[in-house]
mmCIF file with all atom_site columns, C-alpha atoms in Angstrom:
data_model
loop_
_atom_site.group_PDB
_atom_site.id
_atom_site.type_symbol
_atom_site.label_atom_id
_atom_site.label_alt_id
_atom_site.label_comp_id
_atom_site.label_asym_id
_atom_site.label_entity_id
_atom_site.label_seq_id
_atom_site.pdbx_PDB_ins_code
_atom_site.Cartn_x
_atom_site.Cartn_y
_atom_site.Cartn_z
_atom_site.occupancy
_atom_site.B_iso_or_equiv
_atom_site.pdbx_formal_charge
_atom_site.auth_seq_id
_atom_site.auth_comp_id
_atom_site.auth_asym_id
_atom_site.auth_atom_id
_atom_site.pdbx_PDB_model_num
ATOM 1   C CA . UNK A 1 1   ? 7.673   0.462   -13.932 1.00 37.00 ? 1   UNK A CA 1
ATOM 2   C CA . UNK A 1 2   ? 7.240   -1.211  -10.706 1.00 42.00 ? 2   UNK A CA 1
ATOM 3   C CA . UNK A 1 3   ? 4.538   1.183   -9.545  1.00 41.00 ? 3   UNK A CA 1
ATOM 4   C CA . UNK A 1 4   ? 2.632   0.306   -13.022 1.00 37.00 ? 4   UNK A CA 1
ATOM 5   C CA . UNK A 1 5   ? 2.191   -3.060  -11.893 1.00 41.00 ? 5   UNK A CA 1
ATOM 6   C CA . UNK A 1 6   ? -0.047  -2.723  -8.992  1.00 41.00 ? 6   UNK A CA 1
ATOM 7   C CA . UNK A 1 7   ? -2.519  0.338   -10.698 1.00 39.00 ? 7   UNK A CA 1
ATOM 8   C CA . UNK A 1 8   ? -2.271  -2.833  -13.955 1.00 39.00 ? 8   UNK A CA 1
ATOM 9   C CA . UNK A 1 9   ? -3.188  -5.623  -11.255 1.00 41.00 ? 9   UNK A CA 1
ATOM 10  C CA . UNK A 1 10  ? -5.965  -3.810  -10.087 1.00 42.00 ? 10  UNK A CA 1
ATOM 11  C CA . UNK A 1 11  ? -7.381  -2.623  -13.389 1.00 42.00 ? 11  UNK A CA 1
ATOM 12  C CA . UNK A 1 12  ? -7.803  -6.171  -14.070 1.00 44.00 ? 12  UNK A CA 1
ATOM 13  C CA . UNK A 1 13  ? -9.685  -6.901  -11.037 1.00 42.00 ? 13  UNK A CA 1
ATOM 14  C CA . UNK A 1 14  ? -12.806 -4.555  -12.159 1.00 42.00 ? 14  UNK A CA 1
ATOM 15  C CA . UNK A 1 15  ? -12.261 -5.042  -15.934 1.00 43.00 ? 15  UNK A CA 1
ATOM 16  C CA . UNK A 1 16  ? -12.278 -7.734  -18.503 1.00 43.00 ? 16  UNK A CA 1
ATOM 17  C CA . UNK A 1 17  ? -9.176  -9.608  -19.869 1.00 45.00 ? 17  UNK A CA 1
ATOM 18  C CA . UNK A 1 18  ? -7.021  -7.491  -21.889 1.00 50.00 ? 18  UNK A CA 1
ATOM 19  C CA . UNK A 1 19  ? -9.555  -4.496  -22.027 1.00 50.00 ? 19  UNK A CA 1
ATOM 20  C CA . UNK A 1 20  ? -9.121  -1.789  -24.308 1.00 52.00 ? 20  UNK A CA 1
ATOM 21  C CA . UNK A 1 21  ? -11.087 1.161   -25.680 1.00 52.00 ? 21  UNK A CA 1
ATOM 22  C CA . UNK A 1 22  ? -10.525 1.741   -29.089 1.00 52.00 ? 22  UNK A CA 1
ATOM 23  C CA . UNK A 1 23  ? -7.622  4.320   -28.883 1.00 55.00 ? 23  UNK A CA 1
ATOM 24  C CA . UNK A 1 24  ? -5.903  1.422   -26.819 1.00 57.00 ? 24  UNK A CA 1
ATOM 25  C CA . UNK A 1 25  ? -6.083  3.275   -23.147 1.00 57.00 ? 25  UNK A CA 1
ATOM 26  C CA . UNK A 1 26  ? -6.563  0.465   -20.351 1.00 50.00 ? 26  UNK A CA 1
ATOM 27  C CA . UNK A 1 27  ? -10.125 0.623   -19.896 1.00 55.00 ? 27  UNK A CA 1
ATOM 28  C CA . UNK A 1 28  ? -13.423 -1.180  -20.821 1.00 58.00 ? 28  UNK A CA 1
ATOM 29  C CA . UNK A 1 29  ? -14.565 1.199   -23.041 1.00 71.00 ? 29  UNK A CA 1
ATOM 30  C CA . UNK A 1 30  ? -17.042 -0.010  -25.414 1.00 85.00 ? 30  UNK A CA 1
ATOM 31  C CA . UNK A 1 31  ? -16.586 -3.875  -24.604 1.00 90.00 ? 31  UNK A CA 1
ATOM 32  C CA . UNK A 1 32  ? -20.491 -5.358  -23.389 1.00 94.00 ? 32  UNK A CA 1
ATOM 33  C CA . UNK A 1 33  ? -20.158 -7.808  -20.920 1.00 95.00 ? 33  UNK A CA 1
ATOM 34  C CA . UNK A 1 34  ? -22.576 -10.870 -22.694 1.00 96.00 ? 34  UNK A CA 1
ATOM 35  C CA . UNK A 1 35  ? -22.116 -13.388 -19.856 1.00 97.00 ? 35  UNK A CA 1
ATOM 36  C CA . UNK A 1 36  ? -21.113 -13.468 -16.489 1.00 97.00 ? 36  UNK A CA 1
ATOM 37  C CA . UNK A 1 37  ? -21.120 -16.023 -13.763 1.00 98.00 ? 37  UNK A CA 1
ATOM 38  C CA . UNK A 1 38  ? -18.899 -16.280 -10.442 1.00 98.00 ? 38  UNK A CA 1
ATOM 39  C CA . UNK A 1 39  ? -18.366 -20.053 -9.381  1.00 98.00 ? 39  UNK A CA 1
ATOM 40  C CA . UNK A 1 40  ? -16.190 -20.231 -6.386  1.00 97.00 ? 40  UNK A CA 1
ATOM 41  C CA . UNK A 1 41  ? -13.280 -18.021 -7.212  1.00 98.00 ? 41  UNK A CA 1
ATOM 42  C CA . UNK A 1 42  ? -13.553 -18.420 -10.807 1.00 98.00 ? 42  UNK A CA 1
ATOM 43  C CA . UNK A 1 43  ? -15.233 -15.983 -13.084 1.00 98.00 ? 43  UNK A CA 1
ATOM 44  C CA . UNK A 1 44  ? -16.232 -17.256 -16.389 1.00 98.00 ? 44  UNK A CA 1
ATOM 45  C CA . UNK A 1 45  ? -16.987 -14.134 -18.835 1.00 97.00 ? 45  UNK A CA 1
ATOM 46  C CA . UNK A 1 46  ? -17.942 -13.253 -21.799 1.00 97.00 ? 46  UNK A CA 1
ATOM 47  C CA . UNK A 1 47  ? -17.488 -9.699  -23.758 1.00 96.00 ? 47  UNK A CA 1
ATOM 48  C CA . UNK A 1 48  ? -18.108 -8.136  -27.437 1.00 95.00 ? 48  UNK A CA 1
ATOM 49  C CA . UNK A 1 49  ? -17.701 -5.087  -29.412 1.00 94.00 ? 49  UNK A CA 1
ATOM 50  C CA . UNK A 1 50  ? -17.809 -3.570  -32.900 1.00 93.00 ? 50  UNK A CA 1
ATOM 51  C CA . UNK A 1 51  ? -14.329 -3.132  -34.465 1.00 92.00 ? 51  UNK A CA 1
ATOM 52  C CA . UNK A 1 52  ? -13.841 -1.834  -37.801 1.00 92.00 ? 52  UNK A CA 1
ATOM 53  C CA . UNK A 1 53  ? -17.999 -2.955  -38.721 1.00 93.00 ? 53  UNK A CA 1
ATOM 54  C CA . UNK A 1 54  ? -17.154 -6.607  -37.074 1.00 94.00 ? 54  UNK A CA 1
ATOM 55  C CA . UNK A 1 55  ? -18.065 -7.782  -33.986 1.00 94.00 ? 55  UNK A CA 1
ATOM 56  C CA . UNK A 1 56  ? -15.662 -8.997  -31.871 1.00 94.00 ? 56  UNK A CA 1
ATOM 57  C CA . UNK A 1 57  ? -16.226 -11.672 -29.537 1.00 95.00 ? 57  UNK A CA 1
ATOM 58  C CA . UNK A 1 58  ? -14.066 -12.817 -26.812 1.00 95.00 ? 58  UNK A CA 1
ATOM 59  C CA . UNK A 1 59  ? -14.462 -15.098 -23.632 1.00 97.00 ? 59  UNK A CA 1
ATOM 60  C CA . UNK A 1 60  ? -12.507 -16.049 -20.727 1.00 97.00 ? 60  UNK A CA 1
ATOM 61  C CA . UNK A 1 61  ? -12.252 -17.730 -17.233 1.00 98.00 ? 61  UNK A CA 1
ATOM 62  C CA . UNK A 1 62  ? -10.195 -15.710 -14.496 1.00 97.00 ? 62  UNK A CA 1
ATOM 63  C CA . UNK A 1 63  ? -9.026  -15.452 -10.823 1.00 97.00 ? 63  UNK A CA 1
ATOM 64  C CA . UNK A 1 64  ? -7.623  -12.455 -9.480  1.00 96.00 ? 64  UNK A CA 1
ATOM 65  C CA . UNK A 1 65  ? -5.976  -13.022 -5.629  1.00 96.00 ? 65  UNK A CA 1
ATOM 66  C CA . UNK A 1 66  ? -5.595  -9.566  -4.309  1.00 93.00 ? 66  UNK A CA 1
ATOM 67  C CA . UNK A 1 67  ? -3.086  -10.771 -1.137  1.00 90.00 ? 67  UNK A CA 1
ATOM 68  C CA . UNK A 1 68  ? -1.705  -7.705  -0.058  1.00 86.00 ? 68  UNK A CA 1
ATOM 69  C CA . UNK A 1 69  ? -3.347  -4.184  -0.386  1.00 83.00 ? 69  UNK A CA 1
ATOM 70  C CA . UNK A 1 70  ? -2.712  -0.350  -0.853  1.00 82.00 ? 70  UNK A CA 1
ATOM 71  C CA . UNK A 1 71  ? 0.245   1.061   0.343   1.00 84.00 ? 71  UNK A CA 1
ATOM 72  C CA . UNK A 1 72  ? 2.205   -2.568  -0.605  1.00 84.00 ? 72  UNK A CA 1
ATOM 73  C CA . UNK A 1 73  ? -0.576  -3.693  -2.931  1.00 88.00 ? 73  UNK A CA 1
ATOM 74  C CA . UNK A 1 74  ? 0.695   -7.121  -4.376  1.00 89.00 ? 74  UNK A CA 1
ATOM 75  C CA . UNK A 1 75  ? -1.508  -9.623  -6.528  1.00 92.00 ? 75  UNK A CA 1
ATOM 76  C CA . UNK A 1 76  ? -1.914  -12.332 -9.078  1.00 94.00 ? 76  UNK A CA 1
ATOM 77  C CA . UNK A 1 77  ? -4.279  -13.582 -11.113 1.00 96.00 ? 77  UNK A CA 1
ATOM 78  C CA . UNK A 1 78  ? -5.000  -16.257 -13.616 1.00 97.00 ? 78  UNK A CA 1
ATOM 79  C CA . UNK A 1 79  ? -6.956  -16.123 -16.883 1.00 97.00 ? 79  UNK A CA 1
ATOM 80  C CA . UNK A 1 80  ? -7.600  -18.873 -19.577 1.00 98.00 ? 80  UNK A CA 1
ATOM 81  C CA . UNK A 1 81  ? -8.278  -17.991 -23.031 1.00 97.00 ? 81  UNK A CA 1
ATOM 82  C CA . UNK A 1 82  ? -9.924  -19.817 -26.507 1.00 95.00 ? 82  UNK A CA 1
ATOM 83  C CA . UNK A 1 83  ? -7.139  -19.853 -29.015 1.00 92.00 ? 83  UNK A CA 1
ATOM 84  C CA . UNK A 1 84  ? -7.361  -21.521 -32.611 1.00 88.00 ? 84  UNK A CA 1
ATOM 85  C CA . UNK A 1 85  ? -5.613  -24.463 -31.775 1.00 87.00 ? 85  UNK A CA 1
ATOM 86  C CA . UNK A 1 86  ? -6.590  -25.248 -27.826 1.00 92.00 ? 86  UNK A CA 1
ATOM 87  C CA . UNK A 1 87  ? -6.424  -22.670 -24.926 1.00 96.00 ? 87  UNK A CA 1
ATOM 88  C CA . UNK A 1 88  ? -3.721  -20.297 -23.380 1.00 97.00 ? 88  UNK A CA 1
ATOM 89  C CA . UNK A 1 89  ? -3.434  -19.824 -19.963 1.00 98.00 ? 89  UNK A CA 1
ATOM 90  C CA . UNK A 1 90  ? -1.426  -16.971 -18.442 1.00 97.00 ? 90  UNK A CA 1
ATOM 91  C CA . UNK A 1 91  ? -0.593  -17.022 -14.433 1.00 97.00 ? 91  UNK A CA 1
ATOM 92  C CA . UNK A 1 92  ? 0.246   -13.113 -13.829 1.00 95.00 ? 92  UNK A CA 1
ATOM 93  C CA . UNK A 1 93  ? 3.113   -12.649 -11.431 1.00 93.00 ? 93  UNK A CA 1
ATOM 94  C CA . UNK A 1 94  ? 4.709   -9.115  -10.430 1.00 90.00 ? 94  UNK A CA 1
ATOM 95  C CA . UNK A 1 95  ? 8.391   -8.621  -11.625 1.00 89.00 ? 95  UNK A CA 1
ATOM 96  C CA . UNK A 1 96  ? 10.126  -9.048  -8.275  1.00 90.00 ? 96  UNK A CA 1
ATOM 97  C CA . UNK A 1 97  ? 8.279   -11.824 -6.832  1.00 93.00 ? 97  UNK A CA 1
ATOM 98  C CA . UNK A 1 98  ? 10.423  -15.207 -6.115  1.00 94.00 ? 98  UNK A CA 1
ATOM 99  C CA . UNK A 1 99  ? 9.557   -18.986 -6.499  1.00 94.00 ? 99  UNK A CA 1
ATOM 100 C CA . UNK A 1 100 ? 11.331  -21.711 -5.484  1.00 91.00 ? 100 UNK A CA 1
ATOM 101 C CA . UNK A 1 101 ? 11.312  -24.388 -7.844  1.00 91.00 ? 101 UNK A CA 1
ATOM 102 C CA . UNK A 1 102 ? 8.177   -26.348 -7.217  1.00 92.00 ? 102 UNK A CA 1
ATOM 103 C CA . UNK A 1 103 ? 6.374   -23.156 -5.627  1.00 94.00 ? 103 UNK A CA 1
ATOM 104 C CA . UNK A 1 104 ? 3.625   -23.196 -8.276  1.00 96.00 ? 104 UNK A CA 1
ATOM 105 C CA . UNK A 1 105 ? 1.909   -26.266 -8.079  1.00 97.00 ? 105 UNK A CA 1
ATOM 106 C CA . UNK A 1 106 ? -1.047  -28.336 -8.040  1.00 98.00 ? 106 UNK A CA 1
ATOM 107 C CA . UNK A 1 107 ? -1.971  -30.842 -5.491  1.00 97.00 ? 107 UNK A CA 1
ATOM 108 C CA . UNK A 1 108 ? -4.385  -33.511 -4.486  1.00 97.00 ? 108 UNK A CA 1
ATOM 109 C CA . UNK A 1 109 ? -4.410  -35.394 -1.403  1.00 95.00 ? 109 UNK A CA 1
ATOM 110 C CA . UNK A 1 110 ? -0.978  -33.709 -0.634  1.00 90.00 ? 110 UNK A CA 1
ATOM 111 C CA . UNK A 1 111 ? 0.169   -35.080 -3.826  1.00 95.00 ? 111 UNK A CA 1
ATOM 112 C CA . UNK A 1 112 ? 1.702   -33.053 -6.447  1.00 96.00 ? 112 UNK A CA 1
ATOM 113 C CA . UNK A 1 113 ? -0.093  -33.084 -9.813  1.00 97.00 ? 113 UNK A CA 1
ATOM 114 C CA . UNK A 1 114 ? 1.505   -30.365 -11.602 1.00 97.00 ? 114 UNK A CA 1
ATOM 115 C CA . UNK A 1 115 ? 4.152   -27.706 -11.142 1.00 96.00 ? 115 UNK A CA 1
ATOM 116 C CA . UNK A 1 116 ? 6.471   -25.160 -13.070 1.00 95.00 ? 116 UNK A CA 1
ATOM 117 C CA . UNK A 1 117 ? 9.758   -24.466 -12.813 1.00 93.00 ? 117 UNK A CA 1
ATOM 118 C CA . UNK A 1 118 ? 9.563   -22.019 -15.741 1.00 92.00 ? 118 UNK A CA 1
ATOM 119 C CA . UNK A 1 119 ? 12.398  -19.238 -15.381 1.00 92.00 ? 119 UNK A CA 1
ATOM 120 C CA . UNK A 1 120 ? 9.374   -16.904 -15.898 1.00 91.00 ? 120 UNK A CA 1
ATOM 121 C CA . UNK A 1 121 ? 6.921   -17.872 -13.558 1.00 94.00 ? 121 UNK A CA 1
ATOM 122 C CA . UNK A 1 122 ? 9.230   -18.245 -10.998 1.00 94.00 ? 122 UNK A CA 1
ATOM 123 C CA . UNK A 1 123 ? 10.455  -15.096 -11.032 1.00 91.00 ? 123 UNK A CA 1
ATOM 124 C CA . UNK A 1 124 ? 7.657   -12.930 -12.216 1.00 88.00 ? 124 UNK A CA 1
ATOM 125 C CA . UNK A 1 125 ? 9.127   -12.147 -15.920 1.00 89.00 ? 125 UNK A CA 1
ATOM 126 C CA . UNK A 1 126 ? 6.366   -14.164 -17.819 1.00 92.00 ? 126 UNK A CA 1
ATOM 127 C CA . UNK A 1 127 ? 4.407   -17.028 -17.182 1.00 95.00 ? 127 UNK A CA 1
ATOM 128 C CA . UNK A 1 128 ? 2.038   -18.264 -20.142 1.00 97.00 ? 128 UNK A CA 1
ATOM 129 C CA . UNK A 1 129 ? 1.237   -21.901 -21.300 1.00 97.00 ? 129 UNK A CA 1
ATOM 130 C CA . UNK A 1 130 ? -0.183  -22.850 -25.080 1.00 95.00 ? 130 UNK A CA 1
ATOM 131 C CA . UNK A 1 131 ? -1.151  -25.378 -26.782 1.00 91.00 ? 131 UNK A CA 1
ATOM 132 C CA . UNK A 1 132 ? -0.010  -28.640 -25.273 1.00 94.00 ? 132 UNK A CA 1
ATOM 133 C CA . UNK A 1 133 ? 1.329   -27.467 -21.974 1.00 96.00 ? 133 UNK A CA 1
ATOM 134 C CA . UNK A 1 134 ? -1.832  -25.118 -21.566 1.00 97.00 ? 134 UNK A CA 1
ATOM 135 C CA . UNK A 1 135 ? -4.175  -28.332 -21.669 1.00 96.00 ? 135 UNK A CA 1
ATOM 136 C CA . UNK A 1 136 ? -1.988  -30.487 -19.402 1.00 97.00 ? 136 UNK A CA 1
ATOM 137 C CA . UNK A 1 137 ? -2.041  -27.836 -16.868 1.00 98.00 ? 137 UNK A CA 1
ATOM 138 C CA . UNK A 1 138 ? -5.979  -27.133 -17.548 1.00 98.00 ? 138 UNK A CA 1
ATOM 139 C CA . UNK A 1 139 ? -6.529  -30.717 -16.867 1.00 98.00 ? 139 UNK A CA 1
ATOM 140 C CA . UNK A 1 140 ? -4.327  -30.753 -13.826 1.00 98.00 ? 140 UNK A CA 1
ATOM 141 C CA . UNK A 1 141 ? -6.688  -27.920 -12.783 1.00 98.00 ? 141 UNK A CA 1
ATOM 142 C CA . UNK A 1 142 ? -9.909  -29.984 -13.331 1.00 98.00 ? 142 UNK A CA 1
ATOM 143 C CA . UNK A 1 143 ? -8.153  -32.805 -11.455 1.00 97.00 ? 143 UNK A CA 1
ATOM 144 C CA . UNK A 1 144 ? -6.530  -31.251 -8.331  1.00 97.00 ? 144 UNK A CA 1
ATOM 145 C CA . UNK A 1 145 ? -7.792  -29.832 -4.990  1.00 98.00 ? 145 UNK A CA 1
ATOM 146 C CA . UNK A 1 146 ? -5.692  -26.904 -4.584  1.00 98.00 ? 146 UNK A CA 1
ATOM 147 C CA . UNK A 1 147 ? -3.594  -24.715 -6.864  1.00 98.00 ? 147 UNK A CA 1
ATOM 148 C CA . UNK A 1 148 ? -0.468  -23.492 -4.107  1.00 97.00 ? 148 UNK A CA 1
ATOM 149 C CA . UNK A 1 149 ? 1.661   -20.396 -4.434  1.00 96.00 ? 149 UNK A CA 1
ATOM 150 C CA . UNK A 1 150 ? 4.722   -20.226 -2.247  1.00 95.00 ? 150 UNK A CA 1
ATOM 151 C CA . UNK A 1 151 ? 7.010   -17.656 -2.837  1.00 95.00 ? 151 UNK A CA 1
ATOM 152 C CA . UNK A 1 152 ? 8.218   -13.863 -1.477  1.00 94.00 ? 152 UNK A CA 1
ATOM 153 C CA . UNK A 1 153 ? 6.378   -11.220 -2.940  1.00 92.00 ? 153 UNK A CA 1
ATOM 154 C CA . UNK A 1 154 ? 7.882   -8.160  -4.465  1.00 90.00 ? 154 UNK A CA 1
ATOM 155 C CA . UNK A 1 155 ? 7.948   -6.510  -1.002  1.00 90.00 ? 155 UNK A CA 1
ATOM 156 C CA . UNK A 1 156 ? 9.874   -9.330  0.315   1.00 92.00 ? 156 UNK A CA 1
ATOM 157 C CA . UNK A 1 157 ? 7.142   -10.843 2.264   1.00 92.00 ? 157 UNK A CA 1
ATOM 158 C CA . UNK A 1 158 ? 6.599   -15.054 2.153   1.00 94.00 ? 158 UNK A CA 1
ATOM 159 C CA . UNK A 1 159 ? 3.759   -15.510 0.933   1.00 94.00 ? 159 UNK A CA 1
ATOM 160 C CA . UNK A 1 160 ? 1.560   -18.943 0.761   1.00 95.00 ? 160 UNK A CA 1
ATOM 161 C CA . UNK A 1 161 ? -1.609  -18.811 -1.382  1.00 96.00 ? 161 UNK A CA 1
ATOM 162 C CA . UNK A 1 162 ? -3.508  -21.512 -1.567  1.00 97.00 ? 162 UNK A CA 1
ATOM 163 C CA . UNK A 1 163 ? -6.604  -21.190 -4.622  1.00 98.00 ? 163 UNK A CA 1
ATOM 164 C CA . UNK A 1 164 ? -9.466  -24.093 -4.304  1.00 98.00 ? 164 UNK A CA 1
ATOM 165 C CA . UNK A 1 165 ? -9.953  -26.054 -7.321  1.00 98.00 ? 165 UNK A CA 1
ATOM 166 C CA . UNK A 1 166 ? -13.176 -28.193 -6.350  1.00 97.00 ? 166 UNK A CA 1
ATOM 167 C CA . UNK A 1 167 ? -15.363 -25.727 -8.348  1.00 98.00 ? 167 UNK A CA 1
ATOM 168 C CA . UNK A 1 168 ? -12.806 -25.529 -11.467 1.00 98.00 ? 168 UNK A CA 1
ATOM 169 C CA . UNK A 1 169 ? -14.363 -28.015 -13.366 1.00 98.00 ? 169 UNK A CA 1
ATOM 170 C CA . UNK A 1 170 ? -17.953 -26.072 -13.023 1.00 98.00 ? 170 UNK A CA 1
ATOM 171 C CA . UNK A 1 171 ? -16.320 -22.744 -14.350 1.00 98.00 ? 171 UNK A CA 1
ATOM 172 C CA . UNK A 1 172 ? -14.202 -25.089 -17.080 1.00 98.00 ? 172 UNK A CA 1
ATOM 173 C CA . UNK A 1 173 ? -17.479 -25.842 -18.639 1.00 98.00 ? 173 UNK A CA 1
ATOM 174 C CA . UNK A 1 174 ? -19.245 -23.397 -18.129 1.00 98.00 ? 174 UNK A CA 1
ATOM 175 C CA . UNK A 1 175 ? -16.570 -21.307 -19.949 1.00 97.00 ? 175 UNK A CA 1
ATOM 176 C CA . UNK A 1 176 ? -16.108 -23.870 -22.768 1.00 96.00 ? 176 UNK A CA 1
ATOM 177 C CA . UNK A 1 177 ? -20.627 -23.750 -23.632 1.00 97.00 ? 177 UNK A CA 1
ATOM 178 C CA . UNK A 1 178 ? -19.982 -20.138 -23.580 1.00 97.00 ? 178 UNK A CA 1
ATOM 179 C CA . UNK A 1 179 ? -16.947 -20.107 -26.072 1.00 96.00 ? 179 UNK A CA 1
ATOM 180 C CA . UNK A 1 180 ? -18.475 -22.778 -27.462 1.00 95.00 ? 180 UNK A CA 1
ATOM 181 C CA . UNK A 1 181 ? -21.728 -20.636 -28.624 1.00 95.00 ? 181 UNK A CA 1
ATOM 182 C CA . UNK A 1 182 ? -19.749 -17.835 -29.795 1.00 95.00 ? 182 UNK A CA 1
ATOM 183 C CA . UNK A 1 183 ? -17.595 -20.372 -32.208 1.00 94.00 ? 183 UNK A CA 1
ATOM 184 C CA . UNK A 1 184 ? -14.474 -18.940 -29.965 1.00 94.00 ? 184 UNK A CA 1
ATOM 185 C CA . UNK A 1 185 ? -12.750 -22.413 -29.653 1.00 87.00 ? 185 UNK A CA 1
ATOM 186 C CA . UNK A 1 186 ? -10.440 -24.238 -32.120 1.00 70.00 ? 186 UNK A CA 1
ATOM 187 C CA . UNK A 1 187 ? -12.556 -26.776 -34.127 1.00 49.00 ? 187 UNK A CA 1
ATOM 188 C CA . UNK A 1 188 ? -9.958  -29.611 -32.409 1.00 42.00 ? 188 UNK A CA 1
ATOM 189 C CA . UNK A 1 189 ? -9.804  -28.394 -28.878 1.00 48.00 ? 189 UNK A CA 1
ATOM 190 C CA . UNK A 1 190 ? -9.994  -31.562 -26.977 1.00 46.00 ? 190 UNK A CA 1
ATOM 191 C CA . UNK A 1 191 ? -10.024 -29.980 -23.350 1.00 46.00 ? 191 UNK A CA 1
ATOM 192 C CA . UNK A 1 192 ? -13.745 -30.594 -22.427 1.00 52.00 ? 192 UNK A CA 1
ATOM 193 C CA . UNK A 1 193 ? -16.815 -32.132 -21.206 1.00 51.00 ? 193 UNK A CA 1
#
């Protein structure tokens, strides 16, 4: 399983969120990248394709850190998704990697903003925020200067990422106009511009 998670990680470095051909094989198969625009580190995207007659529509804003490469590949990435009700946002962390508490965090002016000491996101098992916890976060993102990542890595290497948040806000909306036009975002979603 452990060797799954680094040919995963990179997978999602050349592909969209979550892609999928139609038999369900990890690839991009017969999604069509609509809209794409790198700002800073963030990519805000936008895909579609025809399921079952229907077009399906989906958008997203991602980072992908590669930090260590091939033969002890290790990385983590970020993505933030439309839901019904609000946004999700999902930090992906390999199994095996190890947080102390307050080693995913956002700061400003060396002030914390935001952190998690989530079982799961400290020690790689699952780390995904909805609804009310996704927007606090979101906003802590539009508000901070850095989002930090100290930990050891599933190699047992420390580790001390550091992801710049000054052009967050720029991807944030450019994401939400894109959702936005597709009707992808909850009718209430109060994260915005």
């Amino acid at each position: 399983m452990r060797s799954l998670i680094p040919l995963l990680l990179s997978a999602l470095i050349a592909l969209p969120a979550h892609a999928q051909d139609m038999q369900g094989n990890d690839t991009a198969g017969n999604w069509r990248v609509t809209h794409h625009r790198l700002i800073g580190i963030w990519d805000s995207m936008c895909d579609e394709r025809v399921e079952q007659g229907q077009l399906v529509q989906r958008c997203y804003l991602r980072h992908v850190d590669v930090f260590s490469p091939h033969p002890e590949f290790a990385a983590q990435y970020l993505f933030v998704t439309p839901e019904d009700t609000g946004f999700a946002v999902e930090i992906g962390i390999e199994p095996g990697t190890l947080f102390a508490p307050g080693g995913i965090r956002i700061e400003r002016a060396g002030e914390r903003l935001w952190h998690s000491n989530w079982p799961g996101c400290l020690t790689g098992l699952g780390c995904a925020f909805s609804e009310g916890s996704a927007e606090t976060l979101i906003e802590a993102m539009r508000q901070g200067e850095s989002f930090r990542f100290t930990f050891r890595d599933r190699h047992g290497k420390a580790q001390d990422r550091t992801w710049p948040l000054g052009q967050f806000e720029a991807a944030w909306q450019d994401f939400l106009d894109q959702s936005r036009q597709r009707g992808l975002t909850g009718a209430d979603a109060r994260q915005g511009g």
